[in-house]
Short mmCIF file of C-alpha atoms in Angstrom, two decimals:
data_model
loop_
_atom_site.label_atom_id
_atom_site.label_comp_id
_atom_site.label_asym_id
_atom_site.label_seq_id
_atom_site.Cartn_x
_atom_site.Cartn_y
_atom_site.Cartn_z
CA MET Z 21 0.01 0.02 0.07
CA ASN Z 22 1.58 3.40 -1.06
CA THR Z 23 1.69 6.46 1.12
CA HIS Z 24 -1.44 8.16 -0.43
CA ARG Z 25 -3.52 5.04 0.08
CA LYS Z 26 -2.47 4.70 3.78
CA LEU Z 27 -3.52 8.38 4.24
CA TYR Z 28 -6.87 7.68 2.52
CA VAL Z 29 -7.56 4.61 4.76
CA SER Z 30 -6.51 6.64 7.91
CA HIS Z 31 -8.84 9.50 6.92
CA LEU Z 32 -11.64 7.03 6.18
CA LEU Z 33 -11.39 5.60 9.63
CA THR Z 34 -11.25 9.08 11.31
CA SER Z 35 -14.09 10.41 9.25
CA TRP Z 36 -16.35 7.45 9.79
CA VAL Z 37 -15.84 7.37 13.61
CA ASP Z 38 -16.19 11.16 14.01
CA ARG Z 39 -19.38 11.46 11.77
CA SER Z 40 -20.93 8.44 13.30
CA PHE Z 41 -20.60 9.73 16.88
CA GLU Z 42 -21.53 13.16 15.76
CA PHE Z 43 -24.92 11.87 14.64
CA ALA Z 44 -25.22 9.35 17.48
CA SER Z 45 -24.61 11.96 20.14
CA TYR Z 46 -27.60 13.99 19.27
CA LEU Z 47 -29.91 10.94 18.91
CA LEU Z 48 -28.66 9.68 22.37
CA ILE Z 49 -29.46 12.98 23.94
CA SER Z 50 -32.87 13.08 22.40
CA THR Z 51 -33.71 9.48 23.68
CA VAL Z 52 -32.79 10.69 27.31
CA TYR Z 53 -34.37 14.16 27.17
CA THR Z 54 -37.52 13.34 25.27
CA ASP Z 55 -39.55 16.42 26.40
CA SER Z 56 -37.10 19.17 25.47
CA LEU Z 57 -34.60 20.21 22.72
CA LEU Z 58 -32.73 22.42 25.18
CA GLN Z 59 -30.07 19.81 26.13
CA ALA Z 60 -29.24 19.15 22.52
CA SER Z 61 -29.05 22.90 21.74
CA ILE Z 62 -26.76 23.35 24.74
CA TYR Z 63 -24.52 20.57 23.62
CA GLY Z 64 -24.31 22.10 20.07
CA LEU Z 65 -23.80 25.69 21.31
CA ALA Z 66 -21.02 24.62 23.85
CA THR Z 67 -18.98 22.82 21.35
CA THR Z 68 -19.38 25.61 18.71
CA ILE Z 69 -18.47 28.29 21.19
CA VAL Z 70 -15.32 26.24 22.31
CA ALA Z 71 -14.27 25.77 18.78
CA LEU Z 72 -14.67 29.55 17.99
CA LEU Z 73 -12.57 30.52 20.97
CA PHE Z 74 -9.77 28.04 20.75
CA SER Z 75 -9.28 26.85 17.14
CA ASN Z 76 -6.57 29.36 16.52
CA ARG Z 77 -4.75 28.23 19.64
CA ILE Z 78 -5.01 24.65 18.47
CA GLY Z 79 -3.49 25.68 15.06
CA ASN Z 80 -0.61 27.33 16.97
CA TRP Z 81 -0.17 24.44 19.44
CA ILE Z 82 0.29 22.08 16.59
CA ASN Z 83 3.66 23.63 15.98
CA ILE Z 84 4.98 23.12 19.60
CA LEU Z 85 5.34 19.28 19.20
CA SER Z 86 6.71 17.13 16.47
CA ARG Z 87 4.21 16.07 13.86
CA LEU Z 88 3.96 12.57 15.06
CA ASN Z 89 3.62 13.63 18.75
CA THR Z 90 0.92 16.09 17.57
CA TYR Z 91 -0.98 13.44 15.83
CA ARG Z 92 -0.67 11.09 18.72
CA ALA Z 93 -2.05 13.68 21.23
CA THR Z 94 -5.07 14.59 19.00
CA LEU Z 95 -5.83 10.98 18.20
CA LEU Z 96 -5.71 9.94 21.89
CA ALA Z 97 -7.86 12.89 22.92
CA GLN Z 98 -10.44 12.30 20.16
CA LYS Z 99 -10.91 8.66 20.59
CA SER Z 100 -10.88 8.63 24.40
CA SER Z 101 -13.51 11.34 24.41
CA ILE Z 102 -15.74 9.25 22.20
CA ILE Z 103 -15.28 6.13 24.28
CA VAL Z 104 -15.77 7.86 27.68
CA SER Z 105 -18.82 9.80 26.35
CA THR Z 106 -20.42 6.58 25.07
CA ILE Z 107 -20.05 4.97 28.42
CA LEU Z 108 -21.52 8.01 30.20
CA PHE Z 109 -24.41 7.94 27.75
CA HIS Z 110 -25.02 4.30 28.82
CA PHE Z 111 -25.54 5.55 32.44
CA LEU Z 112 -27.50 8.84 31.63
CA GLY Z 113 -30.90 7.30 31.81
CA GLY Z 114 -31.34 8.12 35.52
CA SER Z 115 -32.71 11.20 37.06
CA GLY Z 116 -31.83 14.00 39.48
CA THR Z 117 -28.30 15.33 40.24
CA ILE Z 118 -26.41 12.40 38.98
CA ARG Z 119 -27.90 12.81 35.44
CA HIS Z 120 -27.02 16.46 35.36
CA VAL Z 121 -23.47 15.76 36.46
CA LEU Z 122 -23.02 13.06 33.76
CA TYR Z 123 -24.50 15.28 31.11
CA THR Z 124 -22.09 18.09 32.14
CA PHE Z 125 -19.10 15.76 31.77
CA ILE Z 126 -20.52 14.72 28.30
CA ILE Z 127 -20.65 18.40 27.26
CA LEU Z 128 -16.97 18.73 28.37
CA LEU Z 129 -15.94 15.66 26.48
CA GLY Z 130 -17.82 16.93 23.41
CA CYS Z 131 -15.80 20.13 23.60
CA THR Z 132 -12.59 18.07 23.85
CA LEU Z 133 -13.66 15.97 20.86
CA LYS Z 134 -14.48 19.04 18.83
CA LEU Z 135 -11.11 20.65 19.55
CA SER Z 136 -9.16 17.40 19.00
CA PHE Z 137 -10.91 16.82 15.70
CA ILE Z 138 -10.03 20.30 14.51
CA GLY Z 139 -6.41 19.71 15.57
CA ASN Z 140 -6.35 16.46 13.72
CA SER Z 141 -7.89 18.02 10.63
CA ILE Z 142 -5.48 20.98 10.56
CA ALA Z 143 -2.39 18.71 11.13
CA ILE Z 144 -3.30 16.16 8.47
CA GLU Z 145 -5.05 18.20 5.84
CA LYS Z 146 -3.03 21.42 6.01
CA ASP Z 147 0.39 20.22 7.08
CA TRP Z 148 0.99 16.39 6.54
CA ALA Z 149 -0.88 16.36 3.14
CA MET Z 150 1.20 19.22 1.87
CA VAL Z 151 4.44 17.45 2.69
CA ILE Z 152 3.25 14.05 1.46
CA SER Z 153 2.01 15.53 -1.98
CA GLU Z 154 5.04 17.76 -2.24
CA GLY Z 155 2.77 20.76 -2.64
CA HIS Z 156 0.46 19.21 -5.23
CA LEU Z 157 -2.85 18.78 -3.42
CA GLU Z 158 -5.03 18.74 -6.58
CA LEU Z 159 -5.50 15.02 -6.27
CA LEU Z 160 -5.01 14.40 -2.53
CA LEU Z 161 -7.30 17.01 -1.11
CA PRO Z 162 -10.34 16.21 -3.38
CA THR Z 163 -10.11 12.55 -2.63
CA MET Z 164 -10.06 13.20 1.20
CA ARG Z 165 -13.11 15.50 0.96
CA ARG Z 166 -14.84 12.76 -1.15
CA ILE Z 167 -14.08 10.18 1.69
CA ASP Z 168 -15.47 12.72 4.33
CA LEU Z 169 -18.61 13.20 2.23
CA VAL Z 170 -19.24 9.61 1.81
CA CYS Z 171 -18.90 9.07 5.49
CA LYS Z 172 -21.18 11.90 6.24
CA THR Z 173 -23.86 10.38 4.05
CA LEU Z 174 -23.61 6.72 5.01
CA SER Z 175 -22.71 6.81 8.61
CA PRO Z 176 -26.13 8.09 9.83
CA ILE Z 177 -27.73 4.99 8.18
CA PHE Z 178 -25.38 2.73 10.11
CA ILE Z 179 -26.04 4.61 13.36
CA GLY Z 180 -29.81 4.61 12.72
CA TYR Z 181 -29.88 0.87 12.72
CA LEU Z 182 -27.38 0.44 15.52
CA LEU Z 183 -29.56 2.62 17.91
CA LEU Z 184 -32.36 0.06 17.45
CA ALA Z 185 -30.31 -2.29 19.51
CA PRO Z 186 -30.19 -2.53 23.23
CA ARG Z 187 -28.19 0.18 24.93
CA PHE Z 188 -25.54 -2.14 26.10
CA VAL Z 189 -24.93 -3.40 22.54
CA ILE Z 190 -24.68 0.25 21.30
CA THR Z 191 -22.04 0.98 23.94
CA VAL Z 192 -20.02 -2.19 23.21
CA VAL Z 193 -20.13 -1.59 19.47
CA ILE Z 194 -19.18 2.05 19.48
CA CYS Z 195 -16.34 1.53 22.02
CA SER Z 196 -14.98 -1.60 20.25
CA TRP Z 197 -15.00 0.01 16.82
CA THR Z 198 -13.44 3.30 18.07
CA THR Z 199 -10.73 1.27 19.86
CA LEU Z 200 -9.93 -0.79 16.71
CA SER Z 201 -10.04 2.28 14.53
CA THR Z 202 -7.48 4.06 16.91
CA VAL Z 203 -4.95 1.23 16.65
CA VAL Z 204 -5.25 0.97 12.88
CA GLU Z 205 -5.12 4.78 12.30
CA TYR Z 206 -1.97 5.09 14.45
CA MET Z 207 -0.22 2.24 12.73
CA LEU Z 208 -0.89 3.80 9.30
CA ILE Z 209 0.12 7.26 10.31
CA ARG Z 210 3.32 5.99 11.98
CA GLN Z 211 4.28 4.07 8.77
CA ILE Z 212 3.52 7.30 6.73
CA HIS Z 213 5.80 9.26 9.16
CA SER Z 214 8.49 6.54 8.42
CA ASP Z 215 7.93 6.47 4.67
CA VAL Z 216 8.21 10.24 4.22
CA PRO Z 217 11.41 11.52 5.87
CA GLN Z 218 10.41 15.20 5.25
CA LEU Z 219 7.74 14.77 7.97
CA SER Z 220 10.46 14.62 10.59
CA GLU Z 221 12.26 17.72 9.47
CA ARG Z 222 10.13 20.45 11.06
CA ALA Z 223 11.58 22.04 14.15
CA PRO Z 224 9.05 22.57 16.86
CA TYR Z 225 8.43 26.14 17.98
CA ASN Z 226 10.29 27.39 21.05
CA ALA Z 227 8.84 30.41 22.55
CA ALA Z 228 12.01 31.36 24.43
CA SER Z 229 14.06 31.25 21.28
CA PRO Z 230 14.92 34.75 19.94
CA VAL Z 231 13.78 34.11 16.38
CA THR Z 232 11.82 36.30 14.09
CA GLU Z 233 8.71 35.35 12.09
CA ASP Z 234 10.71 35.07 8.94
CA GLU Z 235 13.21 32.70 10.50
CA SER Z 236 10.79 30.37 12.09
CA GLY Z 237 7.65 28.86 10.55
CA ALA Z 238 6.19 28.16 13.93
CA VAL Z 239 5.78 31.70 15.17
CA PRO Z 240 2.01 32.25 15.47
CA VAL Z 241 0.14 34.56 13.21
CA SER Z 242 -1.80 37.17 15.12
CA PHE Z 243 -5.32 38.10 14.29
CA SER Z 244 -4.23 41.36 12.60
CA GLY Z 245 -1.83 39.24 10.58
CA TYR Z 246 -4.58 37.06 9.60
CA VAL Z 247 -6.87 39.88 8.55
CA ARG Z 248 -4.01 41.31 6.39
CA HIS Z 249 -3.37 37.96 4.85
CA ARG Z 250 -3.61 37.76 1.05
CA ALA Z 251 -6.41 35.09 1.26
CA PHE Z 252 -8.33 36.60 4.17
CA LEU Z 253 -11.35 37.55 2.00
CA ALA Z 254 -11.50 34.08 0.57
CA THR Z 255 -11.56 32.57 4.15
CA LEU Z 256 -14.17 35.16 5.15
CA SER Z 257 -16.36 34.01 2.17
CA LEU Z 258 -15.97 30.32 3.28
CA GLY Z 259 -16.90 31.25 6.90
CA MET Z 260 -20.05 33.10 5.81
CA LEU Z 261 -21.28 29.91 4.12
CA TYR Z 262 -21.72 28.37 7.58
CA MET Z 263 -24.60 30.89 8.36
CA ASN Z 264 -26.91 28.74 6.26
CA VAL Z 265 -30.11 26.93 7.20
CA LEU Z 266 -30.85 26.01 3.56
CA SER Z 267 -29.40 22.55 3.70
CA PHE Z 268 -30.41 19.18 4.93
CA GLY Z 269 -29.39 19.98 8.58
CA GLY Z 270 -31.45 19.59 11.71
CA THR Z 271 -33.26 22.99 11.39
CA MET Z 272 -34.34 22.50 7.78
CA THR Z 273 -35.33 18.96 8.34
CA SER Z 274 -37.42 19.85 11.28
CA TYR Z 275 -39.30 22.64 9.26
CA LEU Z 276 -39.85 20.38 6.40
CA VAL Z 277 -41.49 17.68 8.50
CA SER Z 278 -43.57 20.34 10.26
CA ILE Z 279 -45.05 21.38 6.93
CA GLY Z 280 -45.92 17.82 5.99
CA TYR Z 281 -43.01 16.31 4.02
CA ASP Z 282 -42.41 12.55 4.61
CA THR Z 283 -39.27 11.61 6.56
CA GLY Z 284 -38.63 8.79 3.93
CA LEU Z 285 -38.56 11.41 1.14
CA LEU Z 286 -36.32 13.67 3.21
CA GLY Z 287 -33.83 10.73 3.72
CA ILE Z 288 -33.82 10.02 -0.04
CA MET Z 289 -33.22 13.67 -0.89
CA LYS Z 290 -30.51 13.98 1.77
CA ALA Z 291 -28.70 10.98 0.06
CA VAL Z 292 -29.15 12.65 -3.32
CA ALA Z 293 -27.55 15.84 -1.99
CA GLY Z 294 -24.65 13.71 -0.70
CA VAL Z 295 -24.25 12.24 -4.09
CA MET Z 296 -24.19 15.71 -5.64
CA GLY Z 297 -21.49 16.78 -3.10
CA VAL Z 298 -19.34 13.83 -4.06
CA ALA Z 299 -19.81 14.72 -7.80
CA GLY Z 300 -18.62 18.27 -6.92
CA THR Z 301 -15.35 16.77 -5.62
CA TYR Z 302 -14.82 15.11 -9.09
CA LEU Z 303 -15.94 18.28 -11.03
CA MET Z 304 -13.44 20.68 -9.09
CA PRO Z 305 -10.20 19.27 -10.53
CA VAL Z 306 -11.60 19.40 -14.04
CA LEU Z 307 -12.64 23.07 -13.67
CA ALA Z 308 -9.42 23.89 -11.98
CA LYS Z 309 -7.37 22.64 -14.83
CA ARG Z 310 -9.18 24.85 -17.24
CA VAL Z 311 -9.69 28.14 -15.32
CA GLY Z 312 -7.52 27.79 -12.18
CA ASN Z 313 -8.37 27.45 -8.44
CA VAL Z 314 -9.27 31.07 -7.86
CA ARG Z 315 -11.79 31.30 -10.76
CA THR Z 316 -13.19 27.90 -9.98
CA GLY Z 317 -13.99 29.27 -6.69
CA LEU Z 318 -15.80 32.29 -8.25
CA TRP Z 319 -17.99 30.18 -10.56
CA SER Z 320 -18.81 27.72 -7.77
CA ILE Z 321 -19.85 30.18 -5.07
CA TRP Z 322 -22.18 32.07 -7.48
CA GLN Z 323 -23.69 28.62 -8.50
CA LEU Z 324 -24.21 28.02 -4.80
CA ALA Z 325 -25.88 31.45 -4.25
CA LEU Z 326 -28.08 31.17 -7.41
CA THR Z 327 -29.44 27.67 -6.63
CA LEU Z 328 -30.24 28.62 -2.98
CA MET Z 329 -32.11 31.61 -4.23
CA LEU Z 330 -34.52 29.00 -5.93
CA VAL Z 331 -35.04 27.46 -2.55
CA VAL Z 332 -36.04 30.86 -1.05
CA VAL Z 333 -38.47 31.19 -3.91
CA ALA Z 334 -39.96 27.79 -3.08
CA LEU Z 335 -40.34 28.83 0.54
CA THR Z 336 -42.59 31.73 -0.28
CA ASN Z 337 -45.40 29.22 -0.82
CA ARG Z 338 -46.64 31.12 -3.97
CA LEU Z 339 -46.33 27.97 -6.19
CA SER Z 340 -48.17 24.66 -6.33
CA TYR Z 341 -46.91 21.64 -4.50
CA ILE Z 342 -44.94 20.06 -7.42
CA PRO Z 343 -43.14 23.22 -8.57
CA THR Z 344 -42.37 24.09 -4.98
CA SER Z 345 -40.90 20.62 -4.25
CA ILE Z 346 -38.77 20.73 -7.42
CA LEU Z 347 -37.39 24.11 -6.67
CA LEU Z 348 -36.91 23.25 -2.95
CA PHE Z 349 -35.15 19.84 -3.22
CA GLY Z 350 -33.62 20.53 -6.51
CA GLY Z 351 -32.05 23.77 -5.47
CA MET Z 352 -30.69 22.31 -2.05
CA ALA Z 353 -29.23 19.17 -3.96
CA ALA Z 354 -27.74 21.27 -6.75
CA SER Z 355 -26.17 23.71 -4.26
CA ARG Z 356 -24.03 20.98 -2.82
CA ILE Z 357 -22.09 20.91 -6.12
CA GLY Z 358 -21.29 24.65 -5.77
CA LEU Z 359 -20.54 24.21 -1.93
CA TRP Z 360 -18.01 21.44 -2.22
CA VAL Z 361 -16.37 22.79 -5.44
CA PHE Z 362 -15.84 26.13 -3.63
CA ASP Z 363 -14.75 24.41 -0.35
CA LEU Z 364 -12.01 22.63 -2.22
CA SER Z 365 -11.08 25.73 -4.38
CA GLU Z 366 -10.80 27.90 -1.27
CA SER Z 367 -8.56 25.30 0.53
CA LEU Z 368 -6.29 25.03 -2.39
CA VAL Z 369 -6.05 28.84 -2.68
CA LEU Z 370 -5.28 29.25 0.99
CA GLN Z 371 -2.65 26.59 0.73
CA GLU Z 372 -1.15 28.28 -2.38
CA TYR Z 373 -1.08 31.78 -0.81
CA THR Z 374 0.19 30.76 2.58
CA GLU Z 375 3.76 29.80 3.49
CA ALA Z 376 3.81 26.21 4.55
CA VAL Z 377 5.37 27.27 7.86
CA HIS Z 378 2.26 29.45 8.76
CA ILE Z 379 -0.59 27.33 7.36
CA THR Z 380 -1.58 25.82 10.72
CA SER Z 381 -1.97 29.07 12.38
CA ILE Z 382 -3.92 30.67 9.49
CA ALA Z 383 -6.03 27.52 9.37
CA GLY Z 384 -6.79 27.77 13.12
CA TRP Z 385 -8.08 31.42 12.51
CA GLN Z 386 -10.19 30.15 9.60
CA TYR Z 387 -11.78 27.42 11.84
CA SER Z 388 -12.64 30.11 14.35
CA LEU Z 389 -14.28 32.28 11.71
CA CYS Z 390 -16.34 29.31 10.38
CA ASN Z 391 -17.60 28.51 13.96
CA LEU Z 392 -18.51 32.19 14.51
CA PHE Z 393 -20.92 32.10 11.60
CA ASP Z 394 -22.08 28.61 12.56
CA LEU Z 395 -22.85 30.12 16.04
CA LEU Z 396 -24.70 32.89 14.41
CA GLN Z 397 -26.93 30.25 12.63
CA TYR Z 398 -27.84 28.91 15.94
CA VAL Z 399 -28.65 32.33 17.28
CA LEU Z 400 -30.72 33.18 14.10
CA THR Z 401 -32.86 29.97 14.52
CA ILE Z 402 -33.38 30.53 18.33
CA VAL Z 403 -34.57 34.12 17.75
CA VAL Z 404 -36.82 33.17 15.06
CA SER Z 405 -38.01 29.69 16.07
CA ASP Z 406 -41.59 29.79 14.76
CA PRO Z 407 -41.84 27.45 11.67
CA ALA Z 408 -44.42 29.88 10.27
CA LYS Z 409 -41.66 32.51 10.02
CA PHE Z 410 -39.05 30.24 8.57
CA LEU Z 411 -38.84 32.38 5.46
CA ILE Z 412 -37.04 34.99 7.65
CA PRO Z 413 -33.90 32.91 8.63
CA ALA Z 414 -34.05 31.34 5.20
CA SER Z 415 -33.82 34.85 3.53
CA ILE Z 416 -31.10 35.88 5.94
CA SER Z 417 -29.17 32.76 5.04
CA ALA Z 418 -29.57 33.34 1.37
CA GLY Z 419 -28.36 37.01 1.92
CA ALA Z 420 -25.31 35.72 3.70
CA ILE Z 421 -24.47 33.32 0.86
CA VAL Z 422 -24.81 36.24 -1.78
CA GLY Z 423 -22.72 38.40 0.58
CA ALA Z 424 -20.07 35.73 0.55
CA ALA Z 425 -20.09 35.53 -3.14
CA ILE Z 426 -19.74 39.24 -3.56
CA ILE Z 427 -16.77 39.32 -1.04
CA TYR Z 428 -15.21 36.44 -2.92
CA THR Z 429 -15.76 38.41 -6.21
CA TRP Z 430 -13.90 41.29 -4.65
CA PHE Z 431 -11.08 39.02 -3.61
CA VAL Z 432 -10.66 37.88 -7.21
CA TRP Z 433 -10.87 41.37 -8.57
CA ARG Z 434 -8.23 42.60 -6.08
CA ASP Z 435 -6.00 39.64 -6.50
CA ARG Z 436 -6.08 39.33 -10.32
CA GLY Z 437 -7.18 42.80 -11.42
CA HIS Z 438 -10.10 41.37 -13.52
CA LEU Z 439 -12.82 38.69 -13.28
CA PHE Z 440 -12.82 37.05 -16.68
CA HIS Z 441 -10.02 36.38 -19.31
CA ARG Z 442 -10.64 37.78 -22.67
CA LEU Z 443 -9.00 34.76 -24.05
CA LYS Z 444 -10.60 31.35 -24.39
CA LEU Z 445 -10.41 28.90 -21.54
CA LYS Z 446 -7.23 26.91 -21.30
CA LYS Z 447 -7.42 23.43 -23.04
#
C-alpha cells in the first residue's frame, strides 16, 4: 500500500468514527431528554463556542510538538472522548443530580472531541498532506473531501440501525469500533511518518528562542496578521457559508417535517444531496485545470448562491406543491455541487497563498471564523424559532451566501485585477 492510500484509509477511519458519533450523540441525547430540545441545543452551542474561541490556539499548538507527537495527542484525545462519552451515555438514563453531572461531563468531552478533531484535521489536511504531496494537493485533497462526504452520507444510516439495539450493545459496538480504529489509524500514520522523511524535518516552536517570524515557521500568526493575509477575503467567504439553514441540517429537516414532508422522502433527498456533493469533488479538479483554483471558486460560489435563491422562492409558498418541491429539493441538492467545489477551491487557494510554515496558524483562524458564523446560525434560529416564520432565517441565510459571493468576487478582482479572461479557456 503506497503512502497516499495509507493516508486515505486513515482518513476514512477518522471520518467514519467522527461522523458516526456526531450523529449518534444528538440521537442519544434526544432519547434521554424526550421532552425538550434544550439539552441538544446546549451541547451544540457549547462545542461551537469552544471551537470559536480555541481553534486558532489549536492551530498554533500544533507547531509546539513534532508532527508525530501532535497526531498522537489529537488521536488519543479524540478517541478517548468518544469512548468515555459513550459509556456515560449508557448510564445517563437516571434522574436528578447524577444525570445533570453526567451530562455536564458529556458536554466537556464533546468540547474536547471538537477541538481534537479540529487539531487532527489541521495537522493532516494542512500540514501532512502538503508534505506528502510535495505541494501538489490537486488529487490528494479532493479525494479526502470525497471520503469525508461519503462517511457523512452513509454513517447516519449505520447509526440509525445500531440505535435500534439495546443500549449495552450500542455501547460495546461504538467503544470496540473506536478502539480498533485508533490502533489501525496510528499504525498507518506511523508508517507514513517513516515512509516520508520530510515529515521529521520540522523544528518545533520554542517561545523562548529569539527568532523572528521570517526565521521560524512556527511563530503564531496574530489576528491582525490574519486579517492582512492575502487570502483573508477568501476565508471570510467560506466562513459566511456556515450561516446557512438552507441545507439538509437539523433545522431545515425539522421545518420540512412540520409542513408535511415525509421523513422517507427527506432521507432520499439527503442522500441525493450527498451524491451531488461527491460529484462536486470530481468536478472541481476538471474546472481547476481549465480556469485555475481562484476562478473555479468564483464560478462555484455564485452557482451556490443562485441555486439557494431558488430554494427561497420555493419557501414563499406562492407555487403549487410540485413546482415548490422541485425548486426546494432540486435547489438544495444542486447547491451541494457549488458548496464542495468552492470548499476545495478555497482550501487550495489558501494553501497556495500561505507559506507552509504558517498554514496551521492561519487554518486555526479560519476554523474560528467558520464557527463564529455557525454560532450565528444557532442564534438566528433561536431568535426566529416559529416554523411559520421560517422564511425570515431562510432569507437571511441566502443573503449571507450572496454576501459571501460578493466578497469572494472582490477578492478575485483585487488579486487578479479582472474577473474574466478575454482569451478562451485553457485547453
